[in-house]
Amino acid sequence: MLKFIHTGDWQLGKSFGRFDQETRIALGEARFDAIDAIGDAATKRGIVHVLVAGDAFDTEGPSDRTIVQAVSRMDRHPCRWWLLPGNHDYARNGGLWARVRGKAGKRITVLSEAEACEIEEGCWLLPAPLANRHNLDDPTALYDGMETPGARLRVGLAHGSVRDFGSQGETRNQIAPDRARRSGLDYLALGDWHGTVAIDRRTWYSGTPEVDRFQRDEPGQVLAVTLTPEAEPEVTPVRTGRFQWLVRDWTVGSGEALNGELDRLLAGVEPAATLLRLSLAGIVRLSDRIAILNRLEHHLRHQLRHLELFSDDLVGRPTDEDLADLAIEGMLGAAATRLRSRIDGGGPEGAVARRALERLFVEHERDEVR
Amino acid sequence: MSLRLRRVTVSNFRKFRQPVVVDGLSDGLNIIIEPNETGKSTLLEALRAAFFVRHGTKNQLAQSYAPHGDAVAPEVRVDFEADGVGWQVMKRFLKNPMAEVSSLGSRAQGEEAENRLHALLGSVKDTSQRGDPSLHGALGLLWVAQSEALAVTAPSQIVRERVRSTLEGEVGTIMGGTAYRRVRDRIDRQFGDYWSPTGQRRGRQAEARERLDTAETKAKEAAERLAALEQDFSELEIARARLKVLTRDVADGADATKRKDLQTSLETARIAAQVLATRRAERDTADAQVIALDDLDQRHVAAAGAAAKAAQSLATLQIEHSQFQTELGTAKGRLSEARVALTTAQAARDAARDALAAGEVLDRRLRRARAIGAARARHTELLAYEDQLATARKAGATLIPAKVIAELEASDRAVAQARAVLAAGATVIQLTGSAPQVTIDGAPMGSEPRTITSEVRIAVGGGSILLVRPPAVAASAEEQLAQALDRERRALAAAGAADLSEARAQNDSARDAASLMKILEARIAAVTPADGELDLAAGSAALKLLVAGLSDQDAPTHERPDLPGLSTQLAKRETEVARCEGVHQAALDALRKLEGAETLLATREASARSDFDGAEAQRRAIEGRSEFPSLTSRLSATREKAVQAAVALAQAERDASVHDIATIARKIELIDARARAGTDACNRAETDIARLGGIVESEGGKGLAERAVTADEEVEAARIALLSVTQEAETLKLLRDTLGEVQAETSGKFVGPVAHRAKRHIERLLPGCEPSFSEDLALDGIMRGGISEACLSLSKGTQEQLAVLTRLAFADILLEQGRPVSLILDDPLVYSDDARLDLMSDILADAAGRMQVILFTCRDRAFRHLPGNRVILGPNSLSSGALQDGRSSP
């Protein structure tokens, strides 16, 4: 029996440059924290081996801090860490992995050569490291030539998309979908795909332990795998991720409707560990739109770790009432009328005019509120 | 509604140290006429203080209220009515400041009191240092201090808004001023965050742009560094691959084996080369021996041949030489014969020549002698002729010149004439008898007749003197005769003749002598010709000289020699000599020719002998050598040996060509060079790998890839931020522009009604004129007769009047709105002429019908005619009580 943690796509050192400084740091740190989460999960389950299926690092040239952080986090746990070079952190002479080896302790093994190694008696690990950013061949094709004398269990470790798996995989080195069967593997641990996916009973993508993009709602996880000769693998997902990256497209009819949606959303998540990409659409009163944006910008944004708001499709149409409110202000009303006629003109100028009108209402409302 | 002041009490306020009260102010026109310096302006200040200046303020304005040098509390109290309700305001400043407002039994104090006043009067809190009438609402405009009276100022914001809100119904629009201003202020502020006042991007826009620029620069830099690192990585890979290949090449043993084989071949080749050299030397030696023996043999044959030939040649020449000697003897004999003949002939010729010469000498002597004889004869003749010639020449020399003859003839005639005249008048005396004592003029008288022509004394003896005196005529005739005689005498003297006839005869003989001379000269010439024989020149002198030199020799007596015969003899002998000379020369030539031939022959003979001797010596020398006897046999043996050596050499050459040392050495060198190059390349590759490895290690540790990604993402973020900032800026710009446009447009709508109201008043002053107002409701100017005039270009008087009238117009508008208004003018209309003053007075009196008007003036006379309430500004309160003017208004 062989127990191990299957993980991959740590993407350590990812910069998240589009986020504000605070978020950037939090997301970056969370990726290192994921190592601890994995170590803890393994220890808790009495698992020694952690198989990292590529892309542990986000680039082939991370900073020393990134490497040292990674290595020292791994060293803290009583595990054997088996690191496979992926397409982001491919293996080359004098490159990243030479640096890692220079800093790593005994617990860490860099699988930069396509040579099988016996990790436990009769349990062989067949690594398919990548040596380039872009690889054209199936790296697992080399399994056929690997000697695994006395193997009771053969575990493949590879990085890349499975052929015909879909266009979202990053690498071109397409792995044969039936590689596990072809090469007589008891399990093929794959990396590259950031969600957890089972290709067949013996072929799995573990997904990333800490989500790094808006793609799916689920937080990051790893797979705790138990292999027994002649038996199907036992695969259990274990949550390790801290942040949830949510994507929502809402069509809103009124301020109240939005509030309802928001309340439902927030009820199911930890707001401080949530990143939300929210796209709003619909036609509402201009005053409603202002109120909605006000809530989102001045409340929700501060509740969440990060809010990415697309509100251009939420059209705020001033009602007669809105306009009457302004009209009693004389010149403000006249300005609103002018801007409205510009909006009707359409085009880029119309868009600017729409924002200008909205701003006029906002500033006027602000007075009213006071 | 009108605001009506009723009573004002001021104390400790500027010049009013003692309380001053103005009381009895009526509803309409109140005129306070006081001299200068009595405090009218102070009173207006006090009113403003009571209504608009915060009691608690310590600002400059409040400080100025305290009387100079006194630390007292200025106090103002005003009783007034507004909207028919009585009000009282009381304020104290600086010391224990207080404010109190009461009305209808309700009382407010402090801030509350202030706020009540603001609410009532439409003013706002004035926090300025010196007081700001624009914050005082309508009364700020309508209470006109002396200093402000002249300016045609725009109404303050507060007044404008009041006026506009009054007119909103009329123009059908509203300004919405307060909300607008708040929004506008905020938008302006936000606009300022993005734009400069002139519409240049700055602030946040500039920051966003800068952020993007910086990010792009950093990203570019990071990308470049990363690219450089990647380049190093790929170079490192290439170097490694190269080293691998090189190492394999170097390790490959093929070259070493090949080199060993080559080395063996090289040894073999060296031995073959040595054999070849030996064979070549052997062959060369044999060849040399053959050549030497051949040479000796040939030389012997040649020497023998040459000796034989020379001997034969010598013999032939010797025979020839002896024959030639005979010929030479014959020639010599002939020559000596010819020489004898020649000598003989020459002697004969010389004899003939001598004979001829002697004959010729003799002939010359004979001819000379003959010539000398002839010369002597001619000399004799010559001498005779010369004697004759000398005689003739003497005769010829007496010839008198023709002129002298003529003179002679003339003087002769003159003498004859004078004689005739004397004869006619002269006295002729003649002594007859002898009387020797008689003398005439001292001379004996003689017996000859004597003609006297002048007085003469004749001593007759005895001392007596006979005096004869001829007539006077005789005297002059005698004179003339004397002259004529004298002339004749001179002429004769010149002619050398005694008298005329003699002179004539003399002349004739002289002429004959001349003819003779010519004949004689011709003869002399004829007898003195030249004579070549004697070298004698023509002429008498030459002849004489010759003759003088001759000795008296006898002429020779020889016969003349036969010269032609002698000559012929000589010619014959000459011919003989010539012939002999020819023979001699021929013999000589023949001999010389023979002698030349003989010399040549002798030379040839000598040469032949020498040749023979040389050849013979050589032959003997060769034959004398030791090897000569066995020469033939040795020669054939040596030739055999040479052939064998040549065969051995050919074999050796074939052997040597199989292994070319140079080629083998070249191949070995090639292999060595390849090995060296391989090692060098390996070293270089190692160096490159070490260098690149170092770079990769140091640069790789910097996390360049991570940095590059971060930088790229920052660029993206900056770009998005810039977009959003730009959007925000554009939005604010549009909103601000729109607000500006709307404000301008709306403000314009209110101008008309204001102008219309003002026109009512202004037309009374300036009939037919249209006032024009700007958007902020300031009076810009007026239109008169189609011509626009700016306010500032109008006269001071007109400006002041217009200032009052526009204020009046605004007061009217505010009155319509029910705002509390009153008009206070401090010393107005100082620049107005009487007519305008009257007109303005009427207008003010009219206005007083609608609102309370208070006039402060020092010009009693100017406003005396105005109907109104005269108020005295008295110390200590006690009002004047109203001195009501009895006159009714016009």
PDB file of C-alpha atoms in Angstrom, chain A residues 146-269:
ATOM      1  CA  MET A 146      11.904   3.125 -17.607  1.00  0.00           C
ATOM      2  CA  GLU A 147      12.999   0.093 -15.650  1.00  0.00           C
ATOM      3  CA  THR A 148      11.123  -0.492 -12.405  1.00  0.00           C
ATOM      4  CA  PRO A 149      12.485  -3.836 -11.156  1.00  0.00           C
ATOM      5  CA  GLY A 150      10.338  -5.520  -8.573  1.00  0.00           C
ATOM      6  CA  ALA A 151       7.595  -2.936  -8.815  1.00  0.00           C
ATOM      7  CA  ARG A 152       4.440  -3.596  -6.958  1.00  0.00           C
ATOM      8  CA  LEU A 153       3.132  -0.137  -7.583  1.00  0.00           C
ATOM      9  CA  ARG A 154       3.992   2.248 -10.401  1.00  0.00           C
ATOM     10  CA  VAL A 155       3.023   5.881 -10.050  1.00  0.00           C
ATOM     11  CA  GLY A 156       3.401   8.276 -12.948  1.00  0.00           C
ATOM     12  CA  LEU A 157       4.010  11.952 -12.261  1.00  0.00           C
ATOM     13  CA  ALA A 158       3.565  14.363 -15.171  1.00  0.00           C
ATOM     14  CA  HIS A 159       2.577  17.863 -16.180  1.00  0.00           C
ATOM     15  CA  GLY A 160       0.569  18.911 -19.201  1.00  0.00           C
ATOM     16  CA  SER A 161      -2.825  18.695 -20.729  1.00  0.00           C
ATOM     17  CA  VAL A 162      -4.371  15.479 -21.750  1.00  0.00           C
ATOM     18  CA  ARG A 163      -4.921  15.212 -25.450  1.00  0.00           C
ATOM     19  CA  ASP A 164      -8.400  16.439 -26.451  1.00  0.00           C
ATOM     20  CA  PHE A 165      -8.892  17.398 -22.877  1.00  0.00           C
ATOM     21  CA  GLY A 166      -9.725  20.930 -23.882  1.00  0.00           C
ATOM     22  CA  SER A 167      -8.100  24.090 -25.003  1.00  0.00           C
ATOM     23  CA  GLN A 168      -7.668  25.574 -21.557  1.00  0.00           C
ATOM     24  CA  GLY A 169      -4.562  23.642 -20.642  1.00  0.00           C
ATOM     25  CA  GLU A 170      -1.465  25.751 -20.915  1.00  0.00           C
ATOM     26  CA  THR A 171       1.015  23.272 -22.282  1.00  0.00           C
ATOM     27  CA  ARG A 172       1.178  21.826 -25.690  1.00  0.00           C
ATOM     28  CA  ASN A 173       2.766  18.621 -24.600  1.00  0.00           C
ATOM     29  CA  GLN A 174      -0.316  16.591 -24.803  1.00  0.00           C
ATOM     30  CA  ILE A 175      -0.386  13.504 -22.680  1.00  0.00           C
ATOM     31  CA  ALA A 176      -2.068  10.411 -23.958  1.00  0.00           C
ATOM     32  CA  PRO A 177      -5.368  10.078 -22.058  1.00  0.00           C
ATOM     33  CA  ASP A 178      -4.823   6.349 -21.624  1.00  0.00           C
ATOM     34  CA  ARG A 179      -1.258   6.695 -20.459  1.00  0.00           C
ATOM     35  CA  ALA A 180      -1.941   4.952 -17.112  1.00  0.00           C
ATOM     36  CA  ARG A 181      -3.261   1.883 -18.868  1.00  0.00           C
ATOM     37  CA  ARG A 182      -0.644   1.952 -21.599  1.00  0.00           C
ATOM     38  CA  SER A 183       2.271   2.200 -19.227  1.00  0.00           C
ATOM     39  CA  GLY A 184       0.818  -0.058 -16.589  1.00  0.00           C
ATOM     40  CA  LEU A 185       0.556   2.684 -14.015  1.00  0.00           C
ATOM     41  CA  ASP A 186      -1.379   2.269 -10.841  1.00  0.00           C
ATOM     42  CA  TYR A 187      -1.872   5.972 -10.728  1.00  0.00           C
ATOM     43  CA  LEU A 188      -0.969   8.903 -12.947  1.00  0.00           C
ATOM     44  CA  ALA A 189      -0.667  12.137 -10.985  1.00  0.00           C
ATOM     45  CA  LEU A 190      -1.115  15.065 -13.342  1.00  0.00           C
ATOM     46  CA  GLY A 191      -0.621  18.784 -12.981  1.00  0.00           C
ATOM     47  CA  ASP A 192      -1.372  21.870 -15.157  1.00  0.00           C
ATOM     48  CA  TRP A 193      -5.130  21.988 -14.800  1.00  0.00           C
ATOM     49  CA  HIS A 194      -6.022  24.148 -11.787  1.00  0.00           C
ATOM     50  CA  GLY A 195      -9.271  22.363 -10.961  1.00  0.00           C
ATOM     51  CA  THR A 196      -9.582  18.831  -9.649  1.00  0.00           C
ATOM     52  CA  VAL A 197     -10.447  16.472 -12.476  1.00  0.00           C
ATOM     53  CA  ALA A 198     -10.454  12.726 -12.824  1.00  0.00           C
ATOM     54  CA  ILE A 199      -9.636  11.620 -16.346  1.00  0.00           C
ATOM     55  CA  ASP A 200     -10.209   8.005 -15.469  1.00  0.00           C
ATOM     56  CA  ARG A 201     -10.043   5.974 -12.293  1.00  0.00           C
ATOM     57  CA  ARG A 202      -6.284   6.044 -12.254  1.00  0.00           C
ATOM     58  CA  THR A 203      -5.601   9.371 -13.883  1.00  0.00           C
ATOM     59  CA  TRP A 204      -6.189  12.562 -11.929  1.00  0.00           C
ATOM     60  CA  TYR A 205      -5.530  16.264 -11.986  1.00  0.00           C
ATOM     61  CA  SER A 206      -5.257  17.391  -8.387  1.00  0.00           C
ATOM     62  CA  GLY A 207      -5.877  21.065  -9.131  1.00  0.00           C
ATOM     63  CA  THR A 208      -4.085  23.874  -7.357  1.00  0.00           C
ATOM     64  CA  PRO A 209      -4.034  23.927  -3.570  1.00  0.00           C
ATOM     65  CA  GLU A 210      -4.721  27.691  -3.588  1.00  0.00           C
ATOM     66  CA  VAL A 211      -6.813  29.184  -6.394  1.00  0.00           C
ATOM     67  CA  ASP A 212      -5.061  31.956  -8.297  1.00  0.00           C
ATOM     68  CA  ARG A 213      -7.637  33.185 -10.755  1.00  0.00           C
ATOM     69  CA  PHE A 214     -11.331  33.705 -11.386  1.00  0.00           C
ATOM     70  CA  GLN A 215     -12.303  30.389 -12.868  1.00  0.00           C
ATOM     71  CA  ARG A 216     -14.306  28.317 -10.477  1.00  0.00           C
ATOM     72  CA  ASP A 217     -15.878  28.903  -7.116  1.00  0.00           C
ATOM     73  CA  GLU A 218     -14.326  26.011  -5.226  1.00  0.00           C
ATOM     74  CA  PRO A 219     -11.362  26.756  -3.026  1.00  0.00           C
ATOM     75  CA  GLY A 220      -8.055  24.969  -3.683  1.00  0.00           C
ATOM     76  CA  GLN A 221      -7.521  21.385  -2.647  1.00  0.00           C
ATOM     77  CA  VAL A 222      -5.137  18.434  -2.863  1.00  0.00           C
ATOM     78  CA  LEU A 223      -5.798  14.713  -3.312  1.00  0.00           C
ATOM     79  CA  ALA A 224      -4.967  12.197  -0.616  1.00  0.00           C
ATOM     80  CA  VAL A 225      -4.329   8.989  -2.540  1.00  0.00           C
ATOM     81  CA  THR A 226      -4.027   5.463  -1.282  1.00  0.00           C
ATOM     82  CA  LEU A 227      -2.830   2.776  -3.676  1.00  0.00           C
ATOM     83  CA  THR A 228      -3.081  -0.892  -3.140  1.00  0.00           C
ATOM     84  CA  PRO A 229      -1.816  -3.368  -5.697  1.00  0.00           C
ATOM     85  CA  GLU A 230      -4.502  -4.788  -7.895  1.00  0.00           C
ATOM     86  CA  ALA A 231      -7.058  -2.355  -6.399  1.00  0.00           C
ATOM     87  CA  GLU A 232      -8.553   0.868  -7.569  1.00  0.00           C
ATOM     88  CA  PRO A 233      -6.956   3.962  -6.151  1.00  0.00           C
ATOM     89  CA  GLU A 234      -8.642   5.584  -3.192  1.00  0.00           C
ATOM     90  CA  VAL A 235      -8.724   9.325  -3.885  1.00  0.00           C
ATOM     91  CA  THR A 236      -9.921  11.907  -1.369  1.00  0.00           C
ATOM     92  CA  PRO A 237      -9.960  15.640  -1.995  1.00  0.00           C
ATOM     93  CA  VAL A 238      -8.704  17.706   0.941  1.00  0.00           C
ATOM     94  CA  ARG A 239      -9.326  21.445   1.095  1.00  0.00           C
ATOM     95  CA  THR A 240      -6.174  23.469   1.521  1.00  0.00           C
ATOM     96  CA  GLY A 241      -7.137  26.728  -0.130  1.00  0.00           C
ATOM     97  CA  ARG A 242      -7.916  29.831   1.813  1.00  0.00           C
ATOM     98  CA  PHE A 243      -9.310  32.179  -0.795  1.00  0.00           C
ATOM     99  CA  GLN A 244     -12.399  31.750  -2.871  1.00  0.00           C
ATOM    100  CA  TRP A 245     -12.500  33.407  -6.233  1.00  0.00           C
ATOM    101  CA  LEU A 246     -16.095  33.968  -7.180  1.00  0.00           C
ATOM    102  CA  VAL A 247     -17.483  35.096 -10.503  1.00  0.00           C
ATOM    103  CA  ARG A 248     -21.004  36.439 -10.623  1.00  0.00           C
ATOM    104  CA  ASP A 249     -23.101  37.890 -13.409  1.00  0.00           C
ATOM    105  CA  TRP A 250     -26.245  39.461 -12.110  1.00  0.00           C
ATOM    106  CA  THR A 251     -29.041  41.094 -13.937  1.00  0.00           C
ATOM    107  CA  VAL A 252     -30.576  43.617 -11.603  1.00  0.00           C
ATOM    108  CA  GLY A 253     -33.971  45.282 -11.768  1.00  0.00           C
ATOM    109  CA  SER A 254     -33.741  47.402  -8.682  1.00  0.00           C
ATOM    110  CA  GLY A 255     -31.643  48.221  -5.681  1.00  0.00           C
ATOM    111  CA  GLU A 256     -33.652  45.841  -3.543  1.00  0.00           C
ATOM    112  CA  ALA A 257     -33.074  42.952  -5.938  1.00  0.00           C
ATOM    113  CA  LEU A 258     -29.344  43.497  -5.737  1.00  0.00           C
ATOM    114  CA  ASN A 259     -29.367  43.659  -1.996  1.00  0.00           C
ATOM    115  CA  GLY A 260     -31.106  40.320  -1.892  1.00  0.00           C
ATOM    116  CA  GLU A 261     -28.520  38.693  -4.136  1.00  0.00           C
ATOM    117  CA  LEU A 262     -25.679  40.167  -2.160  1.00  0.00           C
ATOM    118  CA  ASP A 263     -27.046  38.985   1.122  1.00  0.00           C
ATOM    119  CA  ARG A 264     -27.407  35.462  -0.212  1.00  0.00           C
ATOM    120  CA  LEU A 265     -23.855  35.505  -1.560  1.00  0.00           C
ATOM    121  CA  LEU A 266     -22.275  36.794   1.609  1.00  0.00           C
ATOM    122  CA  ALA A 267     -24.123  34.319   3.745  1.00  0.00           C
ATOM    123  CA  GLY A 268     -22.241  31.426   2.129  1.00  0.00           C
ATOM    124  CA  VAL A 269     -18.712  32.757   2.151  1.00  0.00           C
TER     125      VAL A 269
END
